[in-house]
PDB file of C-alpha atoms in Angstrom:
ATOM      1  CA  UNK A  40       0.096   0.201   0.001  1.00  0.00           C
ATOM      2  CA  UNK A  41       1.103   3.484  -0.990  1.00  0.00           C
ATOM      3  CA  UNK A  42       0.076   5.644   1.692  1.00  0.00           C
ATOM      4  CA  UNK A  43       1.017   9.172   3.441  1.00  0.00           C
ATOM      5  CA  UNK A  44       0.317   9.573   7.270  1.00  0.00           C
ATOM      6  CA  UNK A  45      -2.443  12.258   6.189  1.00  0.00           C
ATOM      7  CA  UNK A  46      -3.722  10.073   3.541  1.00  0.00           C
ATOM      8  CA  UNK A  47      -3.606   9.449  -0.372  1.00  0.00           C
ATOM      9  CA  UNK A  48      -4.650  12.760  -2.429  1.00  0.00           C
ATOM     10  CA  UNK A  49      -5.497  12.490  -6.003  1.00  0.00           C
ATOM     11  CA  UNK A  50      -5.963  14.169  -9.507  1.00  0.00           C
ATOM     12  CA  UNK A  51      -4.658  14.234 -12.739  1.00  0.00           C
ATOM     13  CA  UNK A  52      -0.749  14.363 -13.346  1.00  0.00           C
ATOM     14  CA  UNK A  53       1.722  13.286 -16.262  1.00  0.00           C
ATOM     15  CA  UNK A  54       5.496  12.887 -16.862  1.00  0.00           C
ATOM     16  CA  UNK A  55       7.848   9.447 -17.105  1.00  0.00           C
ATOM     17  CA  UNK A  56      11.226   8.353 -17.706  1.00  0.00           C
ATOM     18  CA  UNK A  57      11.838   7.506 -21.443  1.00  0.00           C
ATOM     19  CA  UNK A  58      12.987   3.676 -21.605  1.00  0.00           C
ATOM     20  CA  UNK A  59      16.398   2.822 -22.415  1.00  0.00           C
ATOM     21  CA  UNK A  60      17.679  -0.654 -23.495  1.00  0.00           C
ATOM     22  CA  UNK A  61      19.689  -1.998 -20.436  1.00  0.00           C
ATOM     23  CA  UNK A  62      23.234  -3.797 -21.327  1.00  0.00           C
ATOM     24  CA  UNK A  63      22.440  -6.866 -23.000  1.00  0.00           C
ATOM     25  CA  UNK A  64      22.452 -10.042 -20.902  1.00  0.00           C
ATOM     26  CA  UNK A  65      22.210 -13.508 -22.045  1.00  0.00           C
ATOM     27  CA  UNK A  66      20.306 -14.292 -24.984  1.00  0.00           C
ATOM     28  CA  UNK A  67      16.772 -14.698 -24.094  1.00  0.00           C
ATOM     29  CA  UNK A  68      17.336 -14.137 -20.344  1.00  0.00           C
ATOM     30  CA  UNK A  69      14.910 -12.126 -18.336  1.00  0.00           C
ATOM     31  CA  UNK A  70      17.142  -9.502 -16.373  1.00  0.00           C
ATOM     32  CA  UNK A  71      16.258  -6.944 -13.821  1.00  0.00           C
ATOM     33  CA  UNK A  72      19.355  -4.120 -13.883  1.00  0.00           C
ATOM     34  CA  UNK A  73      19.521  -1.625 -11.297  1.00  0.00           C
ATOM     35  CA  UNK A  74      21.330   1.700 -12.197  1.00  0.00           C
ATOM     36  CA  UNK A  75      22.998   3.617  -9.318  1.00  0.00           C
ATOM     37  CA  UNK A  76      19.915   5.773  -8.561  1.00  0.00           C
ATOM     38  CA  UNK A  77      17.662   2.779  -7.881  1.00  0.00           C
ATOM     39  CA  UNK A  78      15.978   2.453 -11.090  1.00  0.00           C
ATOM     40  CA  UNK A  79      14.861  -1.032 -12.171  1.00  0.00           C
ATOM     41  CA  UNK A  80      15.241  -1.461 -15.947  1.00  0.00           C
ATOM     42  CA  UNK A  81      13.680  -5.103 -17.015  1.00  0.00           C
ATOM     43  CA  UNK A  82      15.150  -6.551 -20.404  1.00  0.00           C
ATOM     44  CA  UNK A  83      15.438  -9.890 -22.463  1.00  0.00           C
ATOM     45  CA  UNK A  84      18.521  -9.943 -24.272  1.00  0.00           C
ATOM     46  CA  UNK A  85      18.895  -6.623 -25.655  1.00  0.00           C
ATOM     47  CA  UNK A  86      15.419  -5.808 -25.500  1.00  0.00           C
ATOM     48  CA  UNK A  87      13.949  -3.351 -23.416  1.00  0.00           C
ATOM     49  CA  UNK A  88      10.610  -4.430 -21.675  1.00  0.00           C
ATOM     50  CA  UNK A  89       9.614  -2.027 -18.727  1.00  0.00           C
ATOM     51  CA  UNK A  90      11.325   0.356 -16.409  1.00  0.00           C
ATOM     52  CA  UNK A  91      10.360   1.043 -12.913  1.00  0.00           C
ATOM     53  CA  UNK A  92      11.177   4.173 -11.174  1.00  0.00           C
ATOM     54  CA  UNK A  93      10.180   6.104  -8.151  1.00  0.00           C
ATOM     55  CA  UNK A  94       9.711   9.767  -9.225  1.00  0.00           C
ATOM     56  CA  UNK A  95       7.858  13.218  -8.173  1.00  0.00           C
ATOM     57  CA  UNK A  96       6.348  16.530  -9.731  1.00  0.00           C
ATOM     58  CA  UNK A  97       7.429  19.727  -7.903  1.00  0.00           C
ATOM     59  CA  UNK A  98       5.275  22.852  -7.919  1.00  0.00           C
ATOM     60  CA  UNK A  99       3.854  23.565 -11.457  1.00  0.00           C
ATOM     61  CA  UNK A 100       4.109  20.073 -12.314  1.00  0.00           C
ATOM     62  CA  UNK A 101       7.992  19.995 -12.835  1.00  0.00           C
ATOM     63  CA  UNK A 102       8.933  16.565 -13.011  1.00  0.00           C
ATOM     64  CA  UNK A 103      11.751  14.950 -10.860  1.00  0.00           C
ATOM     65  CA  UNK A 104      12.886  11.293 -12.495  1.00  0.00           C
ATOM     66  CA  UNK A 105      14.241   9.079 -10.203  1.00  0.00           C
ATOM     67  CA  UNK A 106      17.853   9.216 -12.618  1.00  0.00           C
ATOM     68  CA  UNK A 107      18.331  12.934 -10.578  1.00  0.00           C
ATOM     69  CA  UNK A 108      18.551  10.801  -7.270  1.00  0.00           C
ATOM     70  CA  UNK A 109      21.908  10.801  -5.471  1.00  0.00           C
ATOM     71  CA  UNK A 110      22.043   7.278  -3.829  1.00  0.00           C
ATOM     72  CA  UNK A 111      24.188   4.856  -1.919  1.00  0.00           C
ATOM     73  CA  UNK A 112      24.055   1.041  -2.837  1.00  0.00           C
ATOM     74  CA  UNK A 113      24.499  -1.849  -0.848  1.00  0.00           C
ATOM     75  CA  UNK A 114      24.186  -5.670  -0.960  1.00  0.00           C
ATOM     76  CA  UNK A 115      21.331  -7.016   1.481  1.00  0.00           C
ATOM     77  CA  UNK A 116      21.984 -10.447   3.450  1.00  0.00           C
ATOM     78  CA  UNK A 117      20.279 -13.607   2.119  1.00  0.00           C
ATOM     79  CA  UNK A 118      18.612 -14.213   0.023  1.00  0.00           C
ATOM     80  CA  UNK A 119      20.271 -11.003  -1.384  1.00  0.00           C
ATOM     81  CA  UNK A 120      19.332  -7.850  -2.990  1.00  0.00           C
ATOM     82  CA  UNK A 121      20.070  -4.339  -3.131  1.00  0.00           C
ATOM     83  CA  UNK A 122      19.388  -1.333  -0.662  1.00  0.00           C
ATOM     84  CA  UNK A 123      19.363   2.000  -2.089  1.00  0.00           C
ATOM     85  CA  UNK A 124      19.274   5.184   0.413  1.00  0.00           C
ATOM     86  CA  UNK A 125      19.360   8.386  -1.138  1.00  0.00           C
ATOM     87  CA  UNK A 126      17.802  11.705  -2.014  1.00  0.00           C
ATOM     88  CA  UNK A 127      15.760  13.227  -5.046  1.00  0.00           C
ATOM     89  CA  UNK A 128      15.632  16.889  -5.677  1.00  0.00           C
ATOM     90  CA  UNK A 129      12.458  18.508  -5.972  1.00  0.00           C
ATOM     91  CA  UNK A 130      12.382  21.253  -8.548  1.00  0.00           C
ATOM     92  CA  UNK A 131      10.765  24.680  -7.638  1.00  0.00           C
ATOM     93  CA  UNK A 132      11.072  23.727  -4.166  1.00  0.00           C
ATOM     94  CA  UNK A 133      13.938  25.948  -3.262  1.00  0.00           C
ATOM     95  CA  UNK A 134      16.545  23.025  -2.894  1.00  0.00           C
ATOM     96  CA  UNK A 135      13.869  20.467  -1.678  1.00  0.00           C
ATOM     97  CA  UNK A 136      14.206  16.917  -1.749  1.00  0.00           C
ATOM     98  CA  UNK A 137      12.525  13.620  -0.774  1.00  0.00           C
ATOM     99  CA  UNK A 138      15.001  11.126   1.260  1.00  0.00           C
ATOM    100  CA  UNK A 139      14.233   7.429   0.196  1.00  0.00           C
ATOM    101  CA  UNK A 140      15.243   3.920   1.191  1.00  0.00           C
ATOM    102  CA  UNK A 141      14.408   1.075  -1.715  1.00  0.00           C
ATOM    103  CA  UNK A 142      15.147  -2.249  -1.281  1.00  0.00           C
ATOM    104  CA  UNK A 143      15.127  -4.906  -4.003  1.00  0.00           C
ATOM    105  CA  UNK A 144      14.927  -8.490  -2.978  1.00  0.00           C
ATOM    106  CA  UNK A 145      14.549 -11.464  -5.422  1.00  0.00           C
ATOM    107  CA  UNK A 146      11.798 -14.216  -4.952  1.00  0.00           C
ATOM    108  CA  UNK A 147      10.822 -17.027  -7.210  1.00  0.00           C
ATOM    109  CA  UNK A 148      10.448 -15.996 -10.412  1.00  0.00           C
ATOM    110  CA  UNK A 149      10.267 -11.841  -9.799  1.00  0.00           C
ATOM    111  CA  UNK A 150      11.200  -9.228  -7.288  1.00  0.00           C
ATOM    112  CA  UNK A 151       9.692  -7.829  -4.111  1.00  0.00           C
ATOM    113  CA  UNK A 152       9.990  -3.804  -3.917  1.00  0.00           C
ATOM    114  CA  UNK A 153       9.579  -1.790  -1.091  1.00  0.00           C
ATOM    115  CA  UNK A 154       9.882   1.804  -0.742  1.00  0.00           C
ATOM    116  CA  UNK A 155      10.022   4.004   2.454  1.00  0.00           C
ATOM    117  CA  UNK A 156       9.704   7.886   1.462  1.00  0.00           C
ATOM    118  CA  UNK A 157      10.080  11.215   3.639  1.00  0.00           C
ATOM    119  CA  UNK A 158      10.455  14.926   2.921  1.00  0.00           C
ATOM    120  CA  UNK A 159      13.750  16.407   3.716  1.00  0.00           C
ATOM    121  CA  UNK A 160      11.715  19.899   4.358  1.00  0.00           C
ATOM    122  CA  UNK A 161       8.662  21.300   4.319  1.00  0.00           C
ATOM    123  CA  UNK A 162       7.720  21.944   0.564  1.00  0.00           C
ATOM    124  CA  UNK A 163       4.737  21.563  -1.907  1.00  0.00           C
ATOM    125  CA  UNK A 164       3.920  18.599  -4.488  1.00  0.00           C
ATOM    126  CA  UNK A 165       2.001  18.070  -7.342  1.00  0.00           C
ATOM    127  CA  UNK A 166       2.616  14.324  -7.541  1.00  0.00           C
ATOM    128  CA  UNK A 167       4.676  11.282  -5.969  1.00  0.00           C
ATOM    129  CA  UNK A 168       4.489   7.904  -7.598  1.00  0.00           C
ATOM    130  CA  UNK A 169       5.929   5.031  -8.438  1.00  0.00           C
ATOM    131  CA  UNK A 170       5.762   4.092 -12.153  1.00  0.00           C
ATOM    132  CA  UNK A 171       6.115   0.805 -14.355  1.00  0.00           C
ATOM    133  CA  UNK A 172       6.528   2.172 -17.910  1.00  0.00           C
ATOM    134  CA  UNK A 173       5.849  -0.033 -20.779  1.00  0.00           C
ATOM    135  CA  UNK A 174       6.977   0.455 -24.519  1.00  0.00           C
ATOM    136  CA  UNK A 175       4.271   1.206 -26.867  1.00  0.00           C
ATOM    137  CA  UNK A 176       6.003  -1.251 -29.649  1.00  0.00           C
ATOM    138  CA  UNK A 177       5.898  -4.247 -27.291  1.00  0.00           C
ATOM    139  CA  UNK A 178       2.554  -3.508 -25.331  1.00  0.00           C
ATOM    140  CA  UNK A 179       0.354  -1.788 -27.895  1.00  0.00           C
ATOM    141  CA  UNK A 180      -2.837  -4.018 -28.266  1.00  0.00           C
ATOM    142  CA  UNK A 181      -2.139  -5.795 -25.161  1.00  0.00           C
ATOM    143  CA  UNK A 182      -4.395  -5.468 -21.834  1.00  0.00           C
ATOM    144  CA  UNK A 183      -3.800  -4.734 -18.145  1.00  0.00           C
ATOM    145  CA  UNK A 184      -6.306  -6.631 -16.046  1.00  0.00           C
ATOM    146  CA  UNK A 185      -7.181  -4.997 -12.465  1.00  0.00           C
ATOM    147  CA  UNK A 186      -8.318  -6.948  -9.798  1.00  0.00           C
ATOM    148  CA  UNK A 187     -10.390  -5.353  -6.859  1.00  0.00           C
ATOM    149  CA  UNK A 188     -11.311  -6.352  -3.703  1.00  0.00           C
ATOM    150  CA  UNK A 189     -14.804  -4.788  -3.598  1.00  0.00           C
ATOM    151  CA  UNK A 190     -16.096  -4.809  -7.242  1.00  0.00           C
ATOM    152  CA  UNK A 191     -15.325  -6.653 -10.490  1.00  0.00           C
ATOM    153  CA  UNK A 192     -11.817  -6.711 -12.086  1.00  0.00           C
ATOM    154  CA  UNK A 193     -11.283  -4.190 -14.885  1.00  0.00           C
ATOM    155  CA  UNK A 194      -9.962  -4.992 -18.369  1.00  0.00           C
ATOM    156  CA  UNK A 195      -7.921  -1.607 -19.460  1.00  0.00           C
ATOM    157  CA  UNK A 196      -6.947  -2.178 -23.328  1.00  0.00           C
ATOM    158  CA  UNK A 197      -3.662  -0.585 -24.268  1.00  0.00           C
ATOM    159  CA  UNK A 198      -4.567   1.325 -27.291  1.00  0.00           C
ATOM    160  CA  UNK A 199      -2.750   0.798 -30.901  1.00  0.00           C
ATOM    161  CA  UNK A 200      -3.163   4.334 -31.532  1.00  0.00           C
ATOM    162  CA  UNK A 201      -3.094   7.477 -29.354  1.00  0.00           C
ATOM    163  CA  UNK A 202      -6.744   8.248 -27.524  1.00  0.00           C
ATOM    164  CA  UNK A 203      -7.871  11.351 -29.333  1.00  0.00           C
ATOM    165  CA  UNK A 204      -9.104  12.697 -25.962  1.00  0.00           C
ATOM    166  CA  UNK A 205      -6.741  12.507 -22.844  1.00  0.00           C
ATOM    167  CA  UNK A 206      -4.393  10.110 -21.938  1.00  0.00           C
ATOM    168  CA  UNK A 207      -5.602   8.655 -18.858  1.00  0.00           C
ATOM    169  CA  UNK A 208      -6.868   4.939 -19.543  1.00  0.00           C
ATOM    170  CA  UNK A 209      -8.005   3.897 -16.180  1.00  0.00           C
ATOM    171  CA  UNK A 210      -8.286   5.123 -12.864  1.00  0.00           C
ATOM    172  CA  UNK A 211      -9.191   3.134  -9.489  1.00  0.00           C
ATOM    173  CA  UNK A 212      -8.187   1.200  -6.774  1.00  0.00           C
ATOM    174  CA  UNK A 213      -6.533  -2.122  -7.579  1.00  0.00           C
ATOM    175  CA  UNK A 214      -4.672  -4.896  -5.289  1.00  0.00           C
ATOM    176  CA  UNK A 215      -3.502  -6.723  -8.203  1.00  0.00           C
ATOM    177  CA  UNK A 216      -2.066  -5.793 -11.784  1.00  0.00           C
ATOM    178  CA  UNK A 217      -1.702  -8.404 -14.873  1.00  0.00           C
ATOM    179  CA  UNK A 218      -0.005  -6.704 -17.602  1.00  0.00           C
ATOM    180  CA  UNK A 219      -0.459  -8.419 -20.948  1.00  0.00           C
ATOM    181  CA  UNK A 220      -1.020 -12.182 -19.312  1.00  0.00           C
ATOM    182  CA  UNK A 221       0.196 -14.857 -21.378  1.00  0.00           C
ATOM    183  CA  UNK A 222       2.160 -12.445 -23.679  1.00  0.00           C
ATOM    184  CA  UNK A 223       6.021 -12.566 -24.029  1.00  0.00           C
ATOM    185  CA  UNK A 224       6.007  -9.288 -21.705  1.00  0.00           C
ATOM    186  CA  UNK A 225       3.887 -10.525 -19.151  1.00  0.00           C
ATOM    187  CA  UNK A 226       3.717  -9.414 -15.353  1.00  0.00           C
ATOM    188  CA  UNK A 227       1.852  -9.463 -12.364  1.00  0.00           C
ATOM    189  CA  UNK A 228       1.806  -6.798  -9.698  1.00  0.00           C
ATOM    190  CA  UNK A 229       0.743  -7.740  -6.325  1.00  0.00           C
ATOM    191  CA  UNK A 230       0.529  -5.033  -3.735  1.00  0.00           C
ATOM    192  CA  UNK A 231       0.289  -5.614   0.106  1.00  0.00           C
ATOM    193  CA  UNK A 232      -2.979  -3.872   0.408  1.00  0.00           C
ATOM    194  CA  UNK A 233      -4.956  -1.998  -2.239  1.00  0.00           C
ATOM    195  CA  UNK A 234      -3.947   1.402  -3.696  1.00  0.00           C
ATOM    196  CA  UNK A 235      -4.740   3.745  -6.305  1.00  0.00           C
ATOM    197  CA  UNK A 236      -3.772   2.830  -9.614  1.00  0.00           C
ATOM    198  CA  UNK A 237      -3.437   5.116 -12.783  1.00  0.00           C
ATOM    199  CA  UNK A 238      -2.871   3.510 -16.055  1.00  0.00           C
ATOM    200  CA  UNK A 239      -1.860   6.295 -18.769  1.00  0.00           C
ATOM    201  CA  UNK A 240      -0.928   6.596 -22.583  1.00  0.00           C
ATOM    202  CA  UNK A 241       1.971   9.218 -23.089  1.00  0.00           C
ATOM    203  CA  UNK A 242       1.987   9.580 -26.623  1.00  0.00           C
ATOM    204  CA  UNK A 243       0.633  12.921 -26.593  1.00  0.00           C
ATOM    205  CA  UNK A 244       3.718  13.760 -24.336  1.00  0.00           C
ATOM    206  CA  UNK A 245       6.267  12.542 -26.676  1.00  0.00           C
ATOM    207  CA  UNK A 246       6.894   9.546 -24.817  1.00  0.00           C
ATOM    208  CA  UNK A 247       6.392   6.515 -26.287  1.00  0.00           C
ATOM    209  CA  UNK A 248       5.273   4.236 -23.394  1.00  0.00           C
ATOM    210  CA  UNK A 249       2.148   3.426 -21.349  1.00  0.00           C
ATOM    211  CA  UNK A 250       2.292   3.971 -17.759  1.00  0.00           C
ATOM    212  CA  UNK A 251       0.768   2.068 -14.468  1.00  0.00           C
ATOM    213  CA  UNK A 252       0.975   4.418 -11.823  1.00  0.00           C
ATOM    214  CA  UNK A 253       0.638   4.401  -8.208  1.00  0.00           C
ATOM    215  CA  UNK A 254       0.614   7.472  -6.653  1.00  0.00           C
ATOM    216  CA  UNK A 255       0.935   8.526  -3.146  1.00  0.00           C
ATOM    217  CA  UNK A 256      -0.313  12.221  -4.217  1.00  0.00           C
ATOM    218  CA  UNK A 257      -1.549  13.643  -7.298  1.00  0.00           C
ATOM    219  CA  UNK A 258      -2.974  17.244  -6.630  1.00  0.00           C
ATOM    220  CA  UNK A 259      -3.630  19.672  -9.528  1.00  0.00           C
ATOM    221  CA  UNK A 260      -3.292  22.447  -6.541  1.00  0.00           C
ATOM    222  CA  UNK A 261      -0.216  20.487  -5.113  1.00  0.00           C
ATOM    223  CA  UNK A 262      -0.279  19.512  -1.526  1.00  0.00           C
ATOM    224  CA  UNK A 263       2.414  20.491   1.360  1.00  0.00           C
ATOM    225  CA  UNK A 264       4.592  17.667   2.741  1.00  0.00           C
ATOM    226  CA  UNK A 265       6.738  18.208   6.025  1.00  0.00           C
ATOM    227  CA  UNK A 266       9.293  15.914   7.614  1.00  0.00           C
ATOM    228  CA  UNK A 267       6.453  14.505   9.639  1.00  0.00           C
ATOM    229  CA  UNK A 268       5.055  12.785   6.489  1.00  0.00           C
ATOM    230  CA  UNK A 269       5.851   9.223   5.542  1.00  0.00           C
ATOM    231  CA  UNK A 270       5.003   7.166   2.679  1.00  0.00           C
ATOM    232  CA  UNK A 271       5.686   3.658   2.352  1.00  0.00           C
ATOM    233  CA  UNK A 272       5.110   1.160  -0.919  1.00  0.00           C
ATOM    234  CA  UNK A 273       5.771  -2.808  -0.737  1.00  0.00           C
ATOM    235  CA  UNK A 274       4.758  -4.491  -3.856  1.00  0.00           C
ATOM    236  CA  UNK A 275       5.848  -7.889  -5.697  1.00  0.00           C
ATOM    237  CA  UNK A 276       6.466  -8.035  -9.474  1.00  0.00           C
ATOM    238  CA  UNK A 277       6.336 -11.586 -10.583  1.00  0.00           C
ATOM    239  CA  UNK A 278       7.327 -13.104 -13.984  1.00  0.00           C
ATOM    240  CA  UNK A 279       6.275 -16.498 -15.744  1.00  0.00           C
ATOM    241  CA  UNK A 280      10.154 -17.252 -15.663  1.00  0.00           C
ATOM    242  CA  UNK A 281      13.100 -16.589 -13.252  1.00  0.00           C
ATOM    243  CA  UNK A 282      14.414 -13.056 -13.682  1.00  0.00           C
ATOM    244  CA  UNK A 283      18.210 -12.179 -13.027  1.00  0.00           C
ATOM    245  CA  UNK A 284      19.086  -9.619 -10.591  1.00  0.00           C
ATOM    246  CA  UNK A 285      22.541  -7.408 -11.855  1.00  0.00           C
ATOM    247  CA  UNK A 286      23.931  -3.975 -10.771  1.00  0.00           C
ATOM    248  CA  UNK A 287      24.920  -1.719  -9.625  1.00  0.00           C
TER     249      UNK A 287
END
């Protein structure tokens, strides 16, 4: 569950990190490559499948991608994995930053991810979220199934062509998200508790990706956060095959 001590706020936001091809592992192997900031790049062979990143929006929706974070990486004890302790600078906040601890732990055929986030000082944010970014070339025409505790599952199509009106494909609460079930790039995201989910097509923003977003803050007018606010997200990302974890 991704929740702040003062609750979860919602509105519409934009922004994502452009996908980059990870370093080529063994042909056909599914690999999760971690970079120095904690970004996770999923690839098979030399083909990028997805990017998972913590990111935020400062005032006026100024994007703060995880690539801008400074972090220290360390190894975790058995069964292994990595921990990142870092700070993500937030634009338009007079030097404000979000402090985060991220752990990435291998599990059978997947990864467990945990994020703990706090404000280093009082600041205003339009957005704070974890994003899973899917390249349009690989996922257009596929479906995302969002399972919910209190309602029927929702099937969200990822369109071949950009929507003519808006870019938000679905918004609501979910507990499990199945991406491209049965296809080569299939993945299942399970959350420790239901949380807000936004599915977006970012092509009108000149980014050829679909975004599955888990927002803690999405507010048009922004929200003030202080050093007393804490945010936590705990989830697993599973695949129909083993995944190799590498770097940094």
